mmCIF file of C-alpha atoms in Angstrom:
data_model
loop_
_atom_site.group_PDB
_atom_site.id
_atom_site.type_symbol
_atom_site.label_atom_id
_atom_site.label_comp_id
_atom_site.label_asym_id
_atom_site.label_seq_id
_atom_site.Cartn_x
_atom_site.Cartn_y
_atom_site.Cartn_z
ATOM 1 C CA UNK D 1128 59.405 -25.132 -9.043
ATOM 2 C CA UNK D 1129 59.542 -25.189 -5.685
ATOM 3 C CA UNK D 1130 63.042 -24.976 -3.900
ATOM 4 C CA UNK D 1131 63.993 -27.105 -0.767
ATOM 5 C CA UNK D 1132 65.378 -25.374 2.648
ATOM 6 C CA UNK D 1133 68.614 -27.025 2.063
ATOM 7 C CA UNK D 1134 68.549 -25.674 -1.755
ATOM 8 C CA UNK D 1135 67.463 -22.361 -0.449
ATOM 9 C CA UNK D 1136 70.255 -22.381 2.475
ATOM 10 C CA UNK D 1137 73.009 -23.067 -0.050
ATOM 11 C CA UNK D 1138 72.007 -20.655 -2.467
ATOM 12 C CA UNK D 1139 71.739 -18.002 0.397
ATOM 13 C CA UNK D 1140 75.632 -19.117 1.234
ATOM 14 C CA UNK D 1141 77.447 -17.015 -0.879
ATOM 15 C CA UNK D 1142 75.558 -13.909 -0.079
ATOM 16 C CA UNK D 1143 75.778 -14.459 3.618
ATOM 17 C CA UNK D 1144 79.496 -14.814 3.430
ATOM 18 C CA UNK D 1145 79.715 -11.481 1.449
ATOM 19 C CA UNK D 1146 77.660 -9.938 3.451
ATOM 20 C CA UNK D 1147 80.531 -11.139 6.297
ATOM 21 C CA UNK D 1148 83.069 -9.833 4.270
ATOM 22 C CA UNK D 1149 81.684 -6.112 4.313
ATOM 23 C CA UNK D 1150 80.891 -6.455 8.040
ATOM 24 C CA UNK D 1151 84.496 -7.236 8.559
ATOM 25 C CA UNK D 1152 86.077 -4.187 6.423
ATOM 26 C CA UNK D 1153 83.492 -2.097 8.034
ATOM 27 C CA UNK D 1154 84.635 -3.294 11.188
ATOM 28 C CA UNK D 1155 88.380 -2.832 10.149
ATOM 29 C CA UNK D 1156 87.049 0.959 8.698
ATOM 30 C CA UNK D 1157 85.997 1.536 12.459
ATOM 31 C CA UNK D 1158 89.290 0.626 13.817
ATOM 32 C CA UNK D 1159 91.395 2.500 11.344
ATOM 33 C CA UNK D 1160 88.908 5.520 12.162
ATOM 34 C CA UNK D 1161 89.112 5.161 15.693
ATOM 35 C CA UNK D 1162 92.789 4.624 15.614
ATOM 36 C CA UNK D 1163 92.957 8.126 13.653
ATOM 37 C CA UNK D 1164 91.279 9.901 16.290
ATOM 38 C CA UNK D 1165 93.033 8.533 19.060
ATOM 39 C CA UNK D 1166 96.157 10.443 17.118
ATOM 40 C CA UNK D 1167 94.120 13.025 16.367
ATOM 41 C CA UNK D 1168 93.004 13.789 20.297
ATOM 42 C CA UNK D 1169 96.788 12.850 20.945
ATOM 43 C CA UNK D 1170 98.247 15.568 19.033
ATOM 44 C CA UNK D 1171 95.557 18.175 20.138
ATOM 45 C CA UNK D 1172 96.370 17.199 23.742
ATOM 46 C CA UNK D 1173 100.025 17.619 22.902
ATOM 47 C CA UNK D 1174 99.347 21.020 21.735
ATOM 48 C CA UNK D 1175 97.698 22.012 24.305
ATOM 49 C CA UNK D 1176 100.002 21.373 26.989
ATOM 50 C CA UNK D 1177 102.991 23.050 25.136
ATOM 51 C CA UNK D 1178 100.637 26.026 24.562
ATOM 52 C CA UNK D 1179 100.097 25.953 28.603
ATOM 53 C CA UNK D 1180 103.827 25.610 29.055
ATOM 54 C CA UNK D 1181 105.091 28.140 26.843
ATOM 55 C CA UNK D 1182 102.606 30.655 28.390
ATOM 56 C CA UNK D 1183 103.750 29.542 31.448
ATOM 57 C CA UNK D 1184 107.581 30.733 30.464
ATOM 58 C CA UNK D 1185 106.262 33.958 28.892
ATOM 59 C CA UNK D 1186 104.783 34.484 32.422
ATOM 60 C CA UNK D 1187 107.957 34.199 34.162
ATOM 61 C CA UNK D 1188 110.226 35.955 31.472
ATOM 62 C CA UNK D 1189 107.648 39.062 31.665
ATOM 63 C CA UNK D 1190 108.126 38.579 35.557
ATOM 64 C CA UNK D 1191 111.774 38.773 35.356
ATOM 65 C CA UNK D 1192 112.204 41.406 32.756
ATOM 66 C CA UNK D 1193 111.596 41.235 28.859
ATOM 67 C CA UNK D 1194 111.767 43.730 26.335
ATOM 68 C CA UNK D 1195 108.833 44.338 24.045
ATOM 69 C CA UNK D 1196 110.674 42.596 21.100
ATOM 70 C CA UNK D 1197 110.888 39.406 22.594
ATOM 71 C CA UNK D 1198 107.059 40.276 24.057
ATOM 72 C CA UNK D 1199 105.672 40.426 20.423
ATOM 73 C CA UNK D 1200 107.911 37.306 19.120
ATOM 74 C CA UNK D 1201 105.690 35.487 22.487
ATOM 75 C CA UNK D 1202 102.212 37.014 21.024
ATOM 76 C CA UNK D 1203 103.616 35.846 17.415
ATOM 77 C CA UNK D 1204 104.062 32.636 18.126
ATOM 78 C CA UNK D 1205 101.224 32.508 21.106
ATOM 79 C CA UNK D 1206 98.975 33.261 17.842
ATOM 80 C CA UNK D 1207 100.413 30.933 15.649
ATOM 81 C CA UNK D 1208 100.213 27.932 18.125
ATOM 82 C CA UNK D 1209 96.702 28.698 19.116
ATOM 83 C CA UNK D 1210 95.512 28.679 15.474
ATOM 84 C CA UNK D 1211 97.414 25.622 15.476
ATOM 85 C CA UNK D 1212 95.239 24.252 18.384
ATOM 86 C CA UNK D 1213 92.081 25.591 16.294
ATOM 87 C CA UNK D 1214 92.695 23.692 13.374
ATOM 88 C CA UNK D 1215 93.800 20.506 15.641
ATOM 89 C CA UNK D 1216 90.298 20.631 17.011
ATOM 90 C CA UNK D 1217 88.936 20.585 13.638
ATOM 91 C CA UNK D 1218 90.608 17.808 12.964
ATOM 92 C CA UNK D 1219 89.900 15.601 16.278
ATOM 93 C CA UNK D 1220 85.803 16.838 15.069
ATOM 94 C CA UNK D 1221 86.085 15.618 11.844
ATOM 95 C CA UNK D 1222 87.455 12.117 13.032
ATOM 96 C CA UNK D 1223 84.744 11.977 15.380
ATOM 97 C CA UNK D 1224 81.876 12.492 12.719
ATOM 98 C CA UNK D 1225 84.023 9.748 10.228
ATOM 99 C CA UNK D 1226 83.635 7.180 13.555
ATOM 100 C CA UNK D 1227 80.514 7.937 13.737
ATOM 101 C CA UNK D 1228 79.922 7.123 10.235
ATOM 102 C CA UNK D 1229 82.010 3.895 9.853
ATOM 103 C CA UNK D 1230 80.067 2.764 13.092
ATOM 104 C CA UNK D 1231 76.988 3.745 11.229
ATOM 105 C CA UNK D 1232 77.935 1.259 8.221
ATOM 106 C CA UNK D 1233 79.474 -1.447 10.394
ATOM 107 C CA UNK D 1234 75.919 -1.409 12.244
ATOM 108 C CA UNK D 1235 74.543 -1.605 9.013
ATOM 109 C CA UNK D 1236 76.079 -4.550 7.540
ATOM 110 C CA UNK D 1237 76.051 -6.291 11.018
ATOM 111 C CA UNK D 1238 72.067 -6.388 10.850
ATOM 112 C CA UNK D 1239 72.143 -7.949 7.489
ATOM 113 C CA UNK D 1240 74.341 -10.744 8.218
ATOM 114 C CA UNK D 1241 71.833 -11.186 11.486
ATOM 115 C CA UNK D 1242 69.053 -11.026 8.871
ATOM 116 C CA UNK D 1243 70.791 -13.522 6.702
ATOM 117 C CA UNK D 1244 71.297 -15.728 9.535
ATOM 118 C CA UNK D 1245 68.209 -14.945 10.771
ATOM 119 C CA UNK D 1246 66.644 -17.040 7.406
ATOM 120 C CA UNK D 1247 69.252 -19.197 6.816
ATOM 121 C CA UNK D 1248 68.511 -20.461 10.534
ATOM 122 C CA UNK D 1249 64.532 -20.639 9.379
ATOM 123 C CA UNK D 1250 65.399 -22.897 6.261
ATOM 124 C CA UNK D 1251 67.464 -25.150 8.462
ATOM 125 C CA UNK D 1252 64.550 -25.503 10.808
ATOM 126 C CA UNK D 1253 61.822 -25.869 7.951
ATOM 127 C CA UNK D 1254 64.187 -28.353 6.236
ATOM 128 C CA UNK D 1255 64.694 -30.179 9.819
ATOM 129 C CA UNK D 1256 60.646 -30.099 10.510
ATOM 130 C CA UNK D 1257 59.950 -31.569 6.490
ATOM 131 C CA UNK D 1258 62.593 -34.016 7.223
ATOM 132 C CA UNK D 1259 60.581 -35.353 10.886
ATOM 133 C CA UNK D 1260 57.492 -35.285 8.928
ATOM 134 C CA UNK D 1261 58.802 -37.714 6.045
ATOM 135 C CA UNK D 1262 60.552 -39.795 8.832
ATOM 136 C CA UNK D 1263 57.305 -40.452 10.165
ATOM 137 C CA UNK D 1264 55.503 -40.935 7.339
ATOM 138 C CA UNK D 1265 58.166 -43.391 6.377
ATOM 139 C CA UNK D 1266 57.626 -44.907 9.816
ATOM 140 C CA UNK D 1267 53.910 -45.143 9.719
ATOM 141 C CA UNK D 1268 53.756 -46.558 6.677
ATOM 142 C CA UNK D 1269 56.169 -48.991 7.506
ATOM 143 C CA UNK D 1270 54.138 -49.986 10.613
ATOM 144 C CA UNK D 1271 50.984 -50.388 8.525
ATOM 145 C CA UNK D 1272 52.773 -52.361 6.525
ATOM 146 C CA UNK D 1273 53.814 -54.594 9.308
ATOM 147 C CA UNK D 1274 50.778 -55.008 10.669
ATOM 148 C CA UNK D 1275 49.091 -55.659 7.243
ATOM 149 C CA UNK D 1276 51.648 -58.596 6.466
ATOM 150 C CA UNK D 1277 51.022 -60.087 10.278
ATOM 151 C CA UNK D 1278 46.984 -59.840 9.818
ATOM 152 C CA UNK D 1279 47.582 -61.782 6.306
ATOM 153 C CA UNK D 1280 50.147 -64.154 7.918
ATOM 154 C CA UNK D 1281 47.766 -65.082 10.626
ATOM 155 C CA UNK D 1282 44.529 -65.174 8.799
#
């Protein structure tokens, strides 16, 4: 049985507004993501400019006179703050790839509500173009018509 546009458009309805619903939490995915890394980048920039400063006052102390126990405690923590910065970078790279995933998926669901669209918008047309057609059907027999009654009339 054959199904018209407007059938075809409705019954398309509910999947095109699920399919909106996943583009939207994909979307939302991409700003939570994104929102991570920012911190992410944040906190790695953060370390890195406390790493600069505290080598910067290690500098001066040696400068000015230290003693090798306070030297090593510098080192220690030196060490400690730059596998700090290692794993920070780790993190900011694993942020990226998960943005670059969730963008992935958001693109993904985007093109299938464009699809859906895409035929929804072709049903409306079809139904629009069936629709002219019967119109003028409807009109040219209804001219006929006219004229058939007028011949008749004046005969």
């Amino acid at each position: 049985m054959a199904h018209s546009g407007k059938e075809k458009t409705q019954r398309l309805q509910p999947v095109y507004e699920m399919a909106c619903d996943k583009e939207r939490l994909a979307a939302q995915a991409v700003g939570e993501v994104f929102r991570d890394l920012e911190f992410q980048r944040l906190r790695l920039s953060e370390l890195l400019r406390y790493r600069d400063e505290y080598v910067q006052r290690m500098q001066e102390q040696v400068r000015s006179g230290m003693d090798m126990v306070q030297l090593n405690d510098y080192r220690a923590f030196l060490s400690k703050l730059s596998r700090a910065i290692t794993q920070q970078e780790h993190a900011v790279r694993l942020s990226e790839d998960a943005l670059t995933e969730k963008k992935q998926a958001w693109y993904y669901h985007r093109g299938k509500v464009k699809a859906l669209l895409k035929v929804m918008e072709q049903h409306r047309r079809l139904m629009q173009i069936n629709d002219n057609r019967r119109e003028q059907g409807e009109s040219d027999e209804f001219a006929l018509l006219g004229r058939s009654l007028l011949r008749r009339v004046s005969d």
